[in-house]
mmCIF file of C-alpha atoms in Angstrom:
data_model
loop_
_atom_site.group_PDB
_atom_site.id
_atom_site.type_symbol
_atom_site.label_atom_id
_atom_site.label_comp_id
_atom_site.label_asym_id
_atom_site.label_seq_id
_atom_site.Cartn_x
_atom_site.Cartn_y
_atom_site.Cartn_z
ATOM 1 C CA MET A 1 56.131 143.496 146.020
ATOM 2 C CA ILE A 2 58.988 144.405 148.201
ATOM 3 C CA SER A 3 58.535 141.069 150.390
ATOM 4 C CA LEU A 4 58.306 138.791 146.828
ATOM 5 C CA GLU A 5 61.602 140.315 145.669
ATOM 6 C CA PHE A 6 63.378 140.180 148.613
ATOM 7 C CA ASN A 7 62.772 136.343 149.204
ATOM 8 C CA PHE A 8 63.209 135.906 145.574
ATOM 9 C CA ASN A 9 66.950 137.000 145.800
ATOM 10 C CA ILE A 10 67.450 134.988 149.057
ATOM 11 C CA LEU A 11 66.151 132.358 147.238
ATOM 12 C CA THR A 12 68.806 133.325 144.080
ATOM 13 C CA ARG A 13 71.520 133.621 146.980
ATOM 14 C CA ASP A 14 71.039 130.545 148.520
ATOM 15 C CA LEU A 15 70.961 128.374 145.824
ATOM 16 C CA SER A 16 73.909 129.454 144.447
ATOM 17 C CA HIS A 17 75.702 129.277 147.693
ATOM 18 C CA TYR A 18 74.593 125.685 147.444
ATOM 19 C CA LEU A 19 75.808 124.756 144.151
ATOM 20 C CA GLU A 20 79.144 126.176 144.925
ATOM 21 C CA ASN A 21 80.050 124.159 147.486
ATOM 22 C CA GLN A 22 77.799 121.119 146.368
ATOM 23 C CA VAL A 23 78.132 120.719 142.492
ATOM 24 C CA LYS A 24 82.050 119.711 142.547
ATOM 25 C CA VAL A 25 83.072 119.224 138.810
ATOM 26 C CA GLY A 26 87.254 119.608 138.910
ATOM 27 C CA LEU A 27 87.116 121.686 136.323
ATOM 28 C CA PHE A 28 88.394 125.789 137.337
ATOM 29 C CA GLY A 29 85.497 125.052 139.643
ATOM 30 C CA SER A 30 81.819 124.736 140.652
ATOM 31 C CA GLY A 31 80.738 127.770 138.465
ATOM 32 C CA VAL A 32 82.139 127.085 135.158
ATOM 33 C CA GLY A 33 81.174 123.201 136.458
ATOM 34 C CA LEU A 34 77.487 124.073 136.497
ATOM 35 C CA SER A 35 77.684 126.540 133.071
ATOM 36 C CA LEU A 36 79.121 123.984 131.559
ATOM 37 C CA VAL A 37 76.005 121.454 132.308
ATOM 38 C CA LEU A 38 73.310 123.889 131.508
ATOM 39 C CA GLY A 39 74.910 124.788 128.358
ATOM 40 C CA PHE A 40 74.903 121.205 127.601
ATOM 41 C CA SER A 41 71.717 120.987 128.626
ATOM 42 C CA ALA A 42 70.416 124.129 126.438
ATOM 43 C CA ALA A 43 72.168 122.373 123.553
ATOM 44 C CA TYR A 44 70.925 119.223 123.738
ATOM 45 C CA THR A 45 67.047 120.568 124.405
ATOM 46 C CA CYS A 46 67.372 122.463 120.475
ATOM 47 C CA TYR A 47 69.183 119.505 119.178
ATOM 48 C CA TYR A 48 65.784 117.448 120.323
ATOM 49 C CA LEU A 49 63.874 119.634 119.269
ATOM 50 C CA ILE A 50 64.695 120.744 116.124
ATOM 51 C CA SER A 51 66.332 116.766 114.943
ATOM 52 C CA VAL A 52 64.343 114.524 116.346
ATOM 53 C CA ALA A 53 60.916 115.966 117.418
ATOM 54 C CA LYS A 54 59.234 115.931 114.049
ATOM 55 C CA LYS A 55 55.786 115.435 112.803
ATOM 56 C CA PRO A 56 54.978 112.242 110.981
ATOM 57 C CA GLN A 57 54.890 111.814 107.369
ATOM 58 C CA LEU A 58 51.438 110.906 106.182
ATOM 59 C CA ILE A 59 51.430 109.426 102.729
ATOM 60 C CA SER A 60 48.793 107.424 100.798
ATOM 61 C CA GLY A 61 47.405 106.508 97.118
ATOM 62 C CA GLY A 62 44.326 108.146 97.812
ATOM 63 C CA LYS A 63 42.753 111.671 99.063
ATOM 64 C CA LYS A 64 39.765 109.545 100.560
ATOM 65 C CA PHE A 65 41.838 107.322 102.515
ATOM 66 C CA TYR A 66 44.594 110.192 103.647
ATOM 67 C CA GLN A 67 41.339 112.878 104.501
ATOM 68 C CA PHE A 68 40.045 110.237 106.367
ATOM 69 C CA LEU A 69 43.325 109.147 108.542
ATOM 70 C CA ARG A 70 44.030 113.171 109.269
ATOM 71 C CA GLU A 71 39.897 113.253 110.954
ATOM 72 C CA GLN A 72 39.584 110.231 112.906
ATOM 73 C CA CYS A 73 43.190 109.499 113.743
ATOM 74 C CA PRO A 74 44.807 112.588 114.772
ATOM 75 C CA VAL A 75 47.733 110.934 116.033
ATOM 76 C CA VAL A 76 48.842 110.790 112.716
ATOM 77 C CA SER A 77 49.316 114.686 112.527
ATOM 78 C CA GLU A 78 50.723 115.632 115.666
ATOM 79 C CA THR A 79 54.819 116.060 116.600
ATOM 80 C CA TYR A 80 56.412 112.372 118.128
ATOM 81 C CA TYR A 81 58.477 113.035 120.607
ATOM 82 C CA PRO A 82 60.224 110.023 121.495
ATOM 83 C CA THR A 83 61.675 110.246 124.858
ATOM 84 C CA PHE A 84 64.084 112.316 125.090
ATOM 85 C CA TRP A 85 66.772 109.708 126.798
ATOM 86 C CA CYS A 86 66.141 107.095 124.324
ATOM 87 C CA TRP A 87 65.586 108.489 120.740
ATOM 88 C CA GLU A 88 68.251 106.411 119.105
ATOM 89 C CA SER A 89 66.512 103.544 116.797
ATOM 90 C CA ARG A 90 68.763 100.010 118.518
ATOM 91 C CA ILE A 91 67.840 101.681 121.839
ATOM 92 C CA GLN A 92 64.613 102.049 121.408
ATOM 93 C CA THR A 93 64.623 98.630 119.823
ATOM 94 C CA LEU A 94 66.463 97.299 122.482
ATOM 95 C CA LEU A 95 64.535 98.998 125.467
ATOM 96 C CA ARG A 96 61.425 98.971 125.048
ATOM 97 C CA PRO A 97 60.507 94.960 126.504
ATOM 98 C CA PHE A 98 62.176 95.659 129.667
ATOM 99 C CA VAL A 99 61.101 99.601 130.517
ATOM 100 C CA THR A 100 56.908 99.242 129.352
ATOM 101 C CA ALA A 101 54.176 97.701 131.194
ATOM 102 C CA LYS A 102 52.293 94.175 130.762
ATOM 103 C CA PRO A 103 48.950 94.851 131.516
ATOM 104 C CA GLY A 104 47.215 91.693 132.880
ATOM 105 C CA VAL A 105 46.005 89.913 130.924
ATOM 106 C CA VAL A 106 43.487 86.542 130.750
ATOM 107 C CA TYR A 107 43.279 84.803 127.798
ATOM 108 C CA ARG A 108 40.943 81.994 126.690
ATOM 109 C CA ASN A 109 43.131 79.542 124.848
ATOM 110 C CA GLU A 110 41.972 77.469 121.586
ATOM 111 C CA LEU A 111 43.616 75.142 119.676
ATOM 112 C CA ILE A 112 42.229 74.736 116.055
ATOM 113 C CA LYS A 113 43.289 72.413 113.475
ATOM 114 C CA ALA A 114 44.833 73.223 110.484
ATOM 115 C CA ALA A 115 44.527 70.846 106.664
ATOM 116 C CA ASP A 116 48.067 69.093 106.766
ATOM 117 C CA GLY A 117 46.802 67.547 110.232
ATOM 118 C CA GLY A 118 48.933 70.210 112.933
ATOM 119 C CA GLN A 119 47.229 72.540 115.570
ATOM 120 C CA ILE A 120 47.075 76.370 115.713
ATOM 121 C CA SER A 121 46.777 78.010 118.840
ATOM 122 C CA LEU A 122 44.497 81.122 119.474
ATOM 123 C CA ASP A 123 44.339 83.177 122.910
ATOM 124 C CA TRP A 124 41.008 84.982 122.766
ATOM 125 C CA PHE A 125 40.220 87.933 125.373
ATOM 126 C CA ASP A 126 36.703 88.070 125.300
ATOM 127 C CA ASN A 127 35.670 90.931 126.999
ATOM 128 C CA ASP A 128 32.573 90.302 128.313
ATOM 129 C CA ASP A 129 32.225 93.000 130.496
ATOM 130 C CA SER A 130 31.871 95.467 127.165
ATOM 131 C CA VAL A 131 29.718 98.347 127.620
ATOM 132 C CA SER A 132 29.559 99.624 124.353
ATOM 133 C CA HIS A 133 29.451 96.423 123.163
ATOM 134 C CA PRO A 134 27.719 93.639 125.164
ATOM 135 C CA ASP A 135 26.429 91.292 122.441
ATOM 136 C CA PRO A 136 28.601 89.250 122.041
ATOM 137 C CA CYS A 137 27.715 88.333 118.577
ATOM 138 C CA SER A 138 28.256 91.604 117.321
ATOM 139 C CA ARG A 139 31.184 92.375 119.163
ATOM 140 C CA PRO A 140 33.528 93.385 117.006
ATOM 141 C CA THR A 141 36.897 91.187 116.529
ATOM 142 C CA VAL A 142 40.202 92.719 116.637
ATOM 143 C CA LEU A 143 42.712 89.923 114.972
ATOM 144 C CA LEU A 144 46.226 90.066 116.164
ATOM 145 C CA LEU A 145 49.648 88.481 114.716
ATOM 146 C CA PRO A 146 52.930 88.925 116.778
ATOM 147 C CA GLY A 147 56.068 88.771 115.448
ATOM 148 C CA LEU A 148 59.249 86.509 114.038
ATOM 149 C CA THR A 149 59.392 84.331 117.410
ATOM 150 C CA GLY A 150 56.709 86.599 119.512
ATOM 151 C CA THR A 151 53.194 84.897 121.276
ATOM 152 C CA SER A 152 50.185 86.887 123.109
ATOM 153 C CA ARG A 153 52.760 87.397 125.840
ATOM 154 C CA GLU A 154 54.779 90.357 124.031
ATOM 155 C CA SER A 155 54.056 93.584 125.845
ATOM 156 C CA TYR A 156 53.321 94.979 122.450
ATOM 157 C CA ILE A 157 50.295 92.808 122.116
ATOM 158 C CA LEU A 158 49.603 93.049 126.060
ATOM 159 C CA HIS A 159 49.182 96.883 125.162
ATOM 160 C CA MET A 160 46.730 96.552 121.865
ATOM 161 C CA VAL A 161 44.612 94.497 123.328
ATOM 162 C CA GLN A 162 44.552 96.660 126.828
ATOM 163 C CA GLN A 163 43.448 99.514 123.974
ATOM 164 C CA SER A 164 40.609 97.120 122.594
ATOM 165 C CA ARG A 165 39.736 96.172 125.922
ATOM 166 C CA ASP A 166 39.079 99.960 126.283
ATOM 167 C CA LEU A 167 37.021 100.227 123.203
ATOM 168 C CA GLY A 168 35.068 97.696 123.932
ATOM 169 C CA TYR A 169 35.939 94.821 121.605
ATOM 170 C CA ARG A 170 37.208 91.295 121.268
ATOM 171 C CA CYS A 171 40.876 90.038 121.204
ATOM 172 C CA VAL A 172 41.899 86.978 119.863
ATOM 173 C CA VAL A 173 46.161 86.770 118.909
ATOM 174 C CA PHE A 174 47.089 84.116 116.170
ATOM 175 C CA ASN A 175 50.561 82.832 117.719
ATOM 176 C CA ASN A 176 52.230 81.095 115.124
ATOM 177 C CA ARG A 177 52.680 76.837 115.416
ATOM 178 C CA GLY A 178 55.445 75.577 117.725
ATOM 179 C CA VAL A 179 55.681 79.481 119.903
ATOM 180 C CA CYS A 180 53.789 79.248 122.237
ATOM 181 C CA GLY A 181 54.320 75.763 124.272
ATOM 182 C CA GLU A 182 51.985 73.747 121.996
ATOM 183 C CA THR A 183 53.226 70.512 120.338
ATOM 184 C CA LEU A 184 53.890 70.464 116.982
ATOM 185 C CA LEU A 185 51.579 67.466 115.801
ATOM 186 C CA THR A 186 53.668 67.808 111.655
ATOM 187 C CA PRO A 187 56.662 68.763 110.533
ATOM 188 C CA ARG A 188 55.828 72.331 109.561
ATOM 189 C CA THR A 189 56.019 75.913 111.640
ATOM 190 C CA TYR A 190 55.533 78.730 109.922
ATOM 191 C CA CYS A 191 56.852 81.553 107.352
ATOM 192 C CA ALA A 192 55.862 85.042 106.214
ATOM 193 C CA ALA A 193 55.082 83.480 102.884
ATOM 194 C CA ASN A 194 52.633 81.288 103.866
ATOM 195 C CA THR A 195 49.562 82.349 104.567
ATOM 196 C CA GLU A 196 47.457 79.234 104.769
ATOM 197 C CA ASP A 197 47.327 78.914 108.717
ATOM 198 C CA LEU A 198 46.103 82.849 108.425
ATOM 199 C CA GLU A 199 43.134 82.164 106.185
ATOM 200 C CA ALA A 200 42.342 79.049 108.041
ATOM 201 C CA VAL A 201 42.251 81.125 111.340
ATOM 202 C CA LEU A 202 39.864 83.912 109.567
ATOM 203 C CA GLU A 203 38.162 81.462 108.491
ATOM 204 C CA HIS A 204 37.235 80.168 111.864
ATOM 205 C CA ILE A 205 36.582 83.390 113.412
ATOM 206 C CA GLN A 206 33.957 84.699 110.781
ATOM 207 C CA ARG A 207 32.656 80.870 111.484
ATOM 208 C CA THR A 208 32.708 81.494 115.102
ATOM 209 C CA ASN A 209 31.164 85.178 115.032
ATOM 210 C CA GLU A 210 29.553 85.670 111.741
ATOM 211 C CA ALA A 211 27.530 88.952 113.100
ATOM 212 C CA ALA A 212 31.299 90.595 114.264
ATOM 213 C CA PRO A 213 33.555 92.844 112.130
ATOM 214 C CA ILE A 214 36.633 92.103 112.067
ATOM 215 C CA MET A 215 40.022 93.923 111.529
ATOM 216 C CA ALA A 216 43.667 92.360 112.348
ATOM 217 C CA ALA A 217 46.872 94.080 113.314
ATOM 218 C CA GLY A 218 50.269 92.781 112.520
ATOM 219 C CA VAL A 219 53.851 93.732 114.185
ATOM 220 C CA SER A 220 56.843 93.108 112.053
ATOM 221 C CA MET A 221 56.959 89.407 110.538
ATOM 222 C CA GLY A 222 52.581 88.889 111.721
ATOM 223 C CA GLY A 223 52.636 92.533 109.393
ATOM 224 C CA MET A 224 54.525 90.652 106.728
ATOM 225 C CA MET A 225 51.919 87.741 106.283
ATOM 226 C CA LEU A 226 49.042 90.400 106.867
ATOM 227 C CA ALA A 227 50.193 92.663 103.837
ATOM 228 C CA ASN A 228 51.003 89.542 101.753
ATOM 229 C CA TYR A 229 47.647 88.043 103.182
ATOM 230 C CA LEU A 230 45.678 90.758 101.747
ATOM 231 C CA GLY A 231 47.813 90.704 98.620
ATOM 232 C CA ARG A 232 46.573 87.905 97.537
ATOM 233 C CA LYS A 233 43.064 87.873 98.041
ATOM 234 C CA GLY A 234 42.397 91.275 97.177
ATOM 235 C CA ARG A 235 38.267 91.951 98.680
ATOM 236 C CA GLU A 236 38.100 88.182 99.009
ATOM 237 C CA THR A 237 38.450 88.674 102.818
ATOM 238 C CA CYS A 238 36.497 89.246 105.591
ATOM 239 C CA LEU A 239 38.937 91.793 107.203
ATOM 240 C CA LYS A 240 37.639 95.777 107.196
ATOM 241 C CA GLY A 241 40.850 97.104 107.526
ATOM 242 C CA VAL A 242 44.147 96.120 108.723
ATOM 243 C CA VAL A 243 47.191 98.328 110.504
ATOM 244 C CA VAL A 244 50.578 97.023 110.339
ATOM 245 C CA PHE A 245 53.500 97.536 112.307
ATOM 246 C CA SER A 246 57.684 97.577 111.932
ATOM 247 C CA ALA A 247 56.258 95.200 108.847
ATOM 248 C CA GLY A 248 60.195 94.257 106.621
ATOM 249 C CA TRP A 249 58.589 94.881 102.685
ATOM 250 C CA ASP A 250 61.570 93.828 101.134
ATOM 251 C CA VAL A 251 63.425 91.012 103.134
ATOM 252 C CA PHE A 252 66.682 91.047 101.006
ATOM 253 C CA GLU A 253 67.073 94.625 102.323
ATOM 254 C CA CYS A 254 65.838 93.708 105.865
ATOM 255 C CA THR A 255 68.289 90.547 105.683
ATOM 256 C CA ALA A 256 71.288 92.761 104.704
ATOM 257 C CA SER A 257 70.570 95.198 107.177
ATOM 258 C CA LEU A 258 71.015 92.718 110.213
ATOM 259 C CA GLU A 259 74.184 91.688 108.567
ATOM 260 C CA LYS A 260 76.312 94.341 109.293
ATOM 261 C CA PRO A 261 78.138 94.041 111.924
ATOM 262 C CA LEU A 262 76.549 96.426 115.039
ATOM 263 C CA ASP A 263 73.094 94.910 114.331
ATOM 264 C CA ARG A 264 74.269 91.116 113.978
ATOM 265 C CA PHE A 265 76.218 91.498 117.393
ATOM 266 C CA LEU A 266 73.036 93.157 118.729
ATOM 267 C CA PHE A 267 69.920 91.382 116.605
ATOM 268 C CA ASN A 268 70.361 88.918 114.424
ATOM 269 C CA SER A 269 72.232 86.523 116.536
ATOM 270 C CA TYR A 270 69.879 86.624 118.900
ATOM 271 C CA LEU A 271 67.057 86.232 117.032
ATOM 272 C CA THR A 272 68.532 83.466 115.145
ATOM 273 C CA SER A 273 68.880 81.228 118.567
ATOM 274 C CA CYS A 274 65.686 82.313 119.050
ATOM 275 C CA LEU A 275 64.682 80.459 116.142
ATOM 276 C CA GLN A 276 66.799 77.394 116.840
ATOM 277 C CA ALA A 277 65.139 77.030 120.369
ATOM 278 C CA SER A 278 61.943 76.319 119.175
ATOM 279 C CA VAL A 279 63.667 74.019 116.213
ATOM 280 C CA HIS A 280 64.923 72.157 118.885
ATOM 281 C CA ARG A 281 62.018 71.925 121.036
ATOM 282 C CA HIS A 282 60.581 70.132 118.355
ATOM 283 C CA ARG A 283 63.299 67.962 117.490
ATOM 284 C CA PRO A 284 61.286 64.806 117.298
ATOM 285 C CA VAL A 285 59.058 65.621 114.943
ATOM 286 C CA LEU A 286 61.248 68.197 112.686
ATOM 287 C CA GLU A 287 64.223 65.514 112.227
ATOM 288 C CA LYS A 288 62.435 63.400 110.769
ATOM 289 C CA CYS A 289 62.576 65.621 107.519
ATOM 290 C CA TYR A 290 65.293 67.851 108.241
ATOM 291 C CA ASP A 291 68.613 68.110 108.991
ATOM 292 C CA ILE A 292 68.593 69.380 112.011
ATOM 293 C CA ASP A 293 71.880 69.562 112.999
ATOM 294 C CA HIS A 294 72.797 71.520 109.932
ATOM 295 C CA VAL A 295 70.238 73.903 111.191
ATOM 296 C CA MET A 296 71.415 74.501 114.679
ATOM 297 C CA LYS A 297 74.909 75.565 113.294
ATOM 298 C CA ALA A 298 73.256 78.473 111.664
ATOM 299 C CA LYS A 299 74.818 81.395 112.597
ATOM 300 C CA THR A 300 72.093 83.735 111.044
ATOM 301 C CA ILE A 301 68.815 84.532 110.258
ATOM 302 C CA ARG A 302 69.403 83.783 106.556
ATOM 303 C CA GLU A 303 71.422 80.859 107.431
ATOM 304 C CA PHE A 304 69.067 79.835 108.974
ATOM 305 C CA ASP A 305 66.191 80.146 106.126
ATOM 306 C CA GLU A 306 68.351 78.564 103.889
ATOM 307 C CA ARG A 307 68.524 75.881 106.132
ATOM 308 C CA PHE A 308 65.537 75.214 107.217
ATOM 309 C CA THR A 309 62.878 77.651 106.445
ATOM 310 C CA SER A 310 62.951 77.604 102.468
ATOM 311 C CA ILE A 311 63.191 74.384 102.507
ATOM 312 C CA MET A 312 60.225 73.680 104.527
ATOM 313 C CA PHE A 313 57.851 75.221 102.202
ATOM 314 C CA GLY A 314 59.485 73.771 98.626
ATOM 315 C CA TYR A 315 61.456 76.812 97.711
ATOM 316 C CA PRO A 316 64.095 75.853 95.028
ATOM 317 C CA THR A 317 66.689 78.453 96.692
ATOM 318 C CA ASN A 318 66.276 80.550 99.874
ATOM 319 C CA ASP A 319 66.557 83.524 97.462
ATOM 320 C CA ASP A 320 62.783 81.944 96.134
ATOM 321 C CA TYR A 321 61.266 82.206 99.265
ATOM 322 C CA TYR A 322 62.577 85.886 100.166
ATOM 323 C CA HIS A 323 61.494 87.369 96.634
ATOM 324 C CA ASP A 324 57.563 85.722 97.500
ATOM 325 C CA ALA A 325 58.086 86.832 101.367
ATOM 326 C CA SER A 326 58.446 90.194 100.473
ATOM 327 C CA PRO A 327 55.054 92.306 100.717
ATOM 328 C CA VAL A 328 56.390 94.806 98.389
ATOM 329 C CA HIS A 329 55.453 92.846 95.508
ATOM 330 C CA ARG A 330 51.982 92.213 96.465
ATOM 331 C CA LEU A 331 51.026 96.259 97.508
ATOM 332 C CA LYS A 332 49.327 96.742 94.038
ATOM 333 C CA SER A 333 46.662 93.826 95.087
ATOM 334 C CA VAL A 334 45.592 95.102 97.999
ATOM 335 C CA GLN A 335 42.457 95.843 98.543
ATOM 336 C CA VAL A 336 41.322 96.730 102.040
ATOM 337 C CA PRO A 337 42.130 99.199 104.049
ATOM 338 C CA MET A 338 45.466 98.983 105.039
ATOM 339 C CA LEU A 339 47.784 101.647 107.247
ATOM 340 C CA CYS A 340 50.868 101.105 107.456
ATOM 341 C CA LEU A 341 53.457 102.544 110.545
ATOM 342 C CA ASN A 342 57.398 102.736 110.064
ATOM 343 C CA ALA A 343 59.983 104.028 111.678
ATOM 344 C CA ALA A 344 62.696 105.625 108.988
ATOM 345 C CA ASP A 345 65.661 104.784 111.264
ATOM 346 C CA ASP A 346 64.965 101.112 111.834
ATOM 347 C CA VAL A 347 67.454 98.874 110.942
ATOM 348 C CA PHE A 348 64.949 96.138 110.596
ATOM 349 C CA SER A 349 63.357 97.383 107.403
ATOM 350 C CA PRO A 350 65.802 100.792 106.403
ATOM 351 C CA SER A 351 64.047 103.695 104.921
ATOM 352 C CA HIS A 352 65.402 103.389 101.320
ATOM 353 C CA ALA A 353 63.391 99.996 100.948
ATOM 354 C CA ILE A 354 59.622 101.587 102.423
ATOM 355 C CA PRO A 355 57.738 101.505 99.530
ATOM 356 C CA VAL A 356 56.620 105.142 99.432
ATOM 357 C CA GLU A 357 55.777 104.573 95.422
ATOM 358 C CA ALA A 358 54.090 101.542 95.742
ATOM 359 C CA VAL A 359 51.408 102.938 98.043
ATOM 360 C CA LYS A 360 51.157 106.219 96.088
ATOM 361 C CA GLN A 361 49.836 103.922 93.665
ATOM 362 C CA ASN A 362 47.099 102.411 95.343
ATOM 363 C CA PRO A 363 44.483 104.055 97.088
ATOM 364 C CA ASN A 364 44.003 101.555 99.702
ATOM 365 C CA LEU A 365 47.382 102.148 101.234
ATOM 366 C CA ALA A 366 48.386 104.612 103.769
ATOM 367 C CA LEU A 367 51.783 104.828 105.180
ATOM 368 C CA LEU A 368 53.288 106.313 107.817
ATOM 369 C CA ILE A 369 56.954 107.412 108.837
ATOM 370 C CA THR A 370 58.287 108.494 111.861
ATOM 371 C CA CYS A 371 61.916 109.949 111.640
ATOM 372 C CA HIS A 372 62.196 108.057 115.257
ATOM 373 C CA GLY A 373 61.319 104.488 117.058
ATOM 374 C CA GLY A 374 63.430 101.603 115.985
ATOM 375 C CA HIS A 375 61.766 98.773 115.358
ATOM 376 C CA ILE A 376 58.878 98.013 117.208
ATOM 377 C CA GLY A 377 59.796 100.641 119.935
ATOM 378 C CA PHE A 378 58.221 104.118 119.590
ATOM 379 C CA LEU A 379 58.532 104.951 122.989
ATOM 380 C CA GLU A 380 57.598 108.414 123.839
ATOM 381 C CA GLY A 381 57.250 110.405 127.661
ATOM 382 C CA LEU A 382 59.626 110.480 130.390
ATOM 383 C CA TRP A 383 59.425 106.986 131.072
ATOM 384 C CA PRO A 384 57.350 105.056 128.909
ATOM 385 C CA ARG A 385 55.957 102.839 131.051
ATOM 386 C CA GLN A 386 51.808 102.387 129.764
ATOM 387 C CA SER A 387 51.769 103.921 126.295
ATOM 388 C CA THR A 388 53.837 104.325 123.115
ATOM 389 C CA TYR A 389 53.069 106.187 119.955
ATOM 390 C CA MET A 390 52.212 102.565 117.761
ATOM 391 C CA ASP A 391 50.014 102.285 120.559
ATOM 392 C CA ARG A 392 47.823 105.807 120.315
ATOM 393 C CA VAL A 393 47.929 104.740 115.813
ATOM 394 C CA PHE A 394 46.403 101.384 116.421
ATOM 395 C CA LYS A 395 43.390 102.610 118.979
ATOM 396 C CA GLN A 396 42.400 105.414 116.926
ATOM 397 C CA PHE A 397 42.479 103.355 113.928
ATOM 398 C CA ALA A 398 41.100 100.424 114.876
ATOM 399 C CA LYS A 399 38.141 102.639 116.322
ATOM 400 C CA ALA A 400 38.293 104.238 112.448
ATOM 401 C CA VAL A 401 37.506 101.415 111.058
ATOM 402 C CA ILE A 402 34.991 99.758 113.619
ATOM 403 C CA GLU A 403 33.202 102.678 113.589
ATOM 404 C CA GLN A 404 33.386 104.946 110.485
ATOM 405 C CA GLY A 405 33.933 101.836 108.197
ATOM 406 C CA SER A 406 31.432 102.464 105.825
ATOM 407 C CA ARG A 407 33.527 105.677 104.844
ATOM 408 C CA LEU A 408 36.149 103.176 103.900
ATOM 409 C CA GLN A 409 33.972 101.530 101.261
ATOM 410 C CA ASP A 410 35.264 102.806 98.626
ATOM 411 C CA LEU A 411 38.391 104.192 98.596
ATOM 412 C CA SER A 412 38.926 104.521 94.674
#
């Protein structure tokens, strides 16, 4: 014991001597500087643990769905610890594409015909090495819908494919028209309000694998499209369950939030340029019906929608389109179990527009709200390369729907 105490005293003395000679802060000597560093670190840690790391809020319109989630998806009850050096909303949103790994996925591409003569690009991950579901005829299928300008190559999509592969499931990514390199055959792209292409895709998937259960996950605009589809179809769908991430529930509030100066600079202008780039790639077929020069002068998403999207889909005004595209108006009609994950600090979907009261009125709906996470961020861990909170929610809910789905057949 004496030897250990002696060695510890020597180590403490040597460490203090090293810090006094090596740490130069220039403020009344290194001792004060070290004290400031330690004090700031302690204060930051306390602030993080008290104000940043919190359990999410789980809201459901029915006790049965609520209990199901608590039992089958423990992640909904766990404290969410955002990455301590980048928990702020905008930083999470901006960094996710750069810090998260992109798992290697080899897709099988399929082009299917749409009713108007156009084509839709599907990227399949068949998972033929599945141990838990070796029969391809009955292997569960997960349909994935990316965000506004996203494709099957987005990191958040690749992570969900990886999670599905681990579970033994098949995945298929529904790429919106014209975004994934395929030729646009007709002067039509996509929007959050129109679900005709989604319906065609689901019919095709069901015909291809009639014995396989199907669930779906949508991210951002993909989630909005899914919610609008479920609101229109009620029980007339092959989907066993749906999970939606970072959806914008009221498009008027979403666009207003993104038009604030900082968010317009960080996000709005960039997304507008991405939409315009897609239009430019398909200019030869689109310019026959639309004033592309006028579209290319748009500075915001709202201006782009006024000049292009709302016109393409036949709305009298852009306000009419935004009302129709807002899933909040259709939540009461959803008849399939749907879990929705939103961050309260998401500038794309502001917290005051998250439909808490609407969810409480429908036993088929559940809403999971984290204090932090940004838009499709949800980074966690010291260096969030492999998995995010959103990935864990997806994996647990997908497994619960596929393997315990019989418990969700009557949630009323």
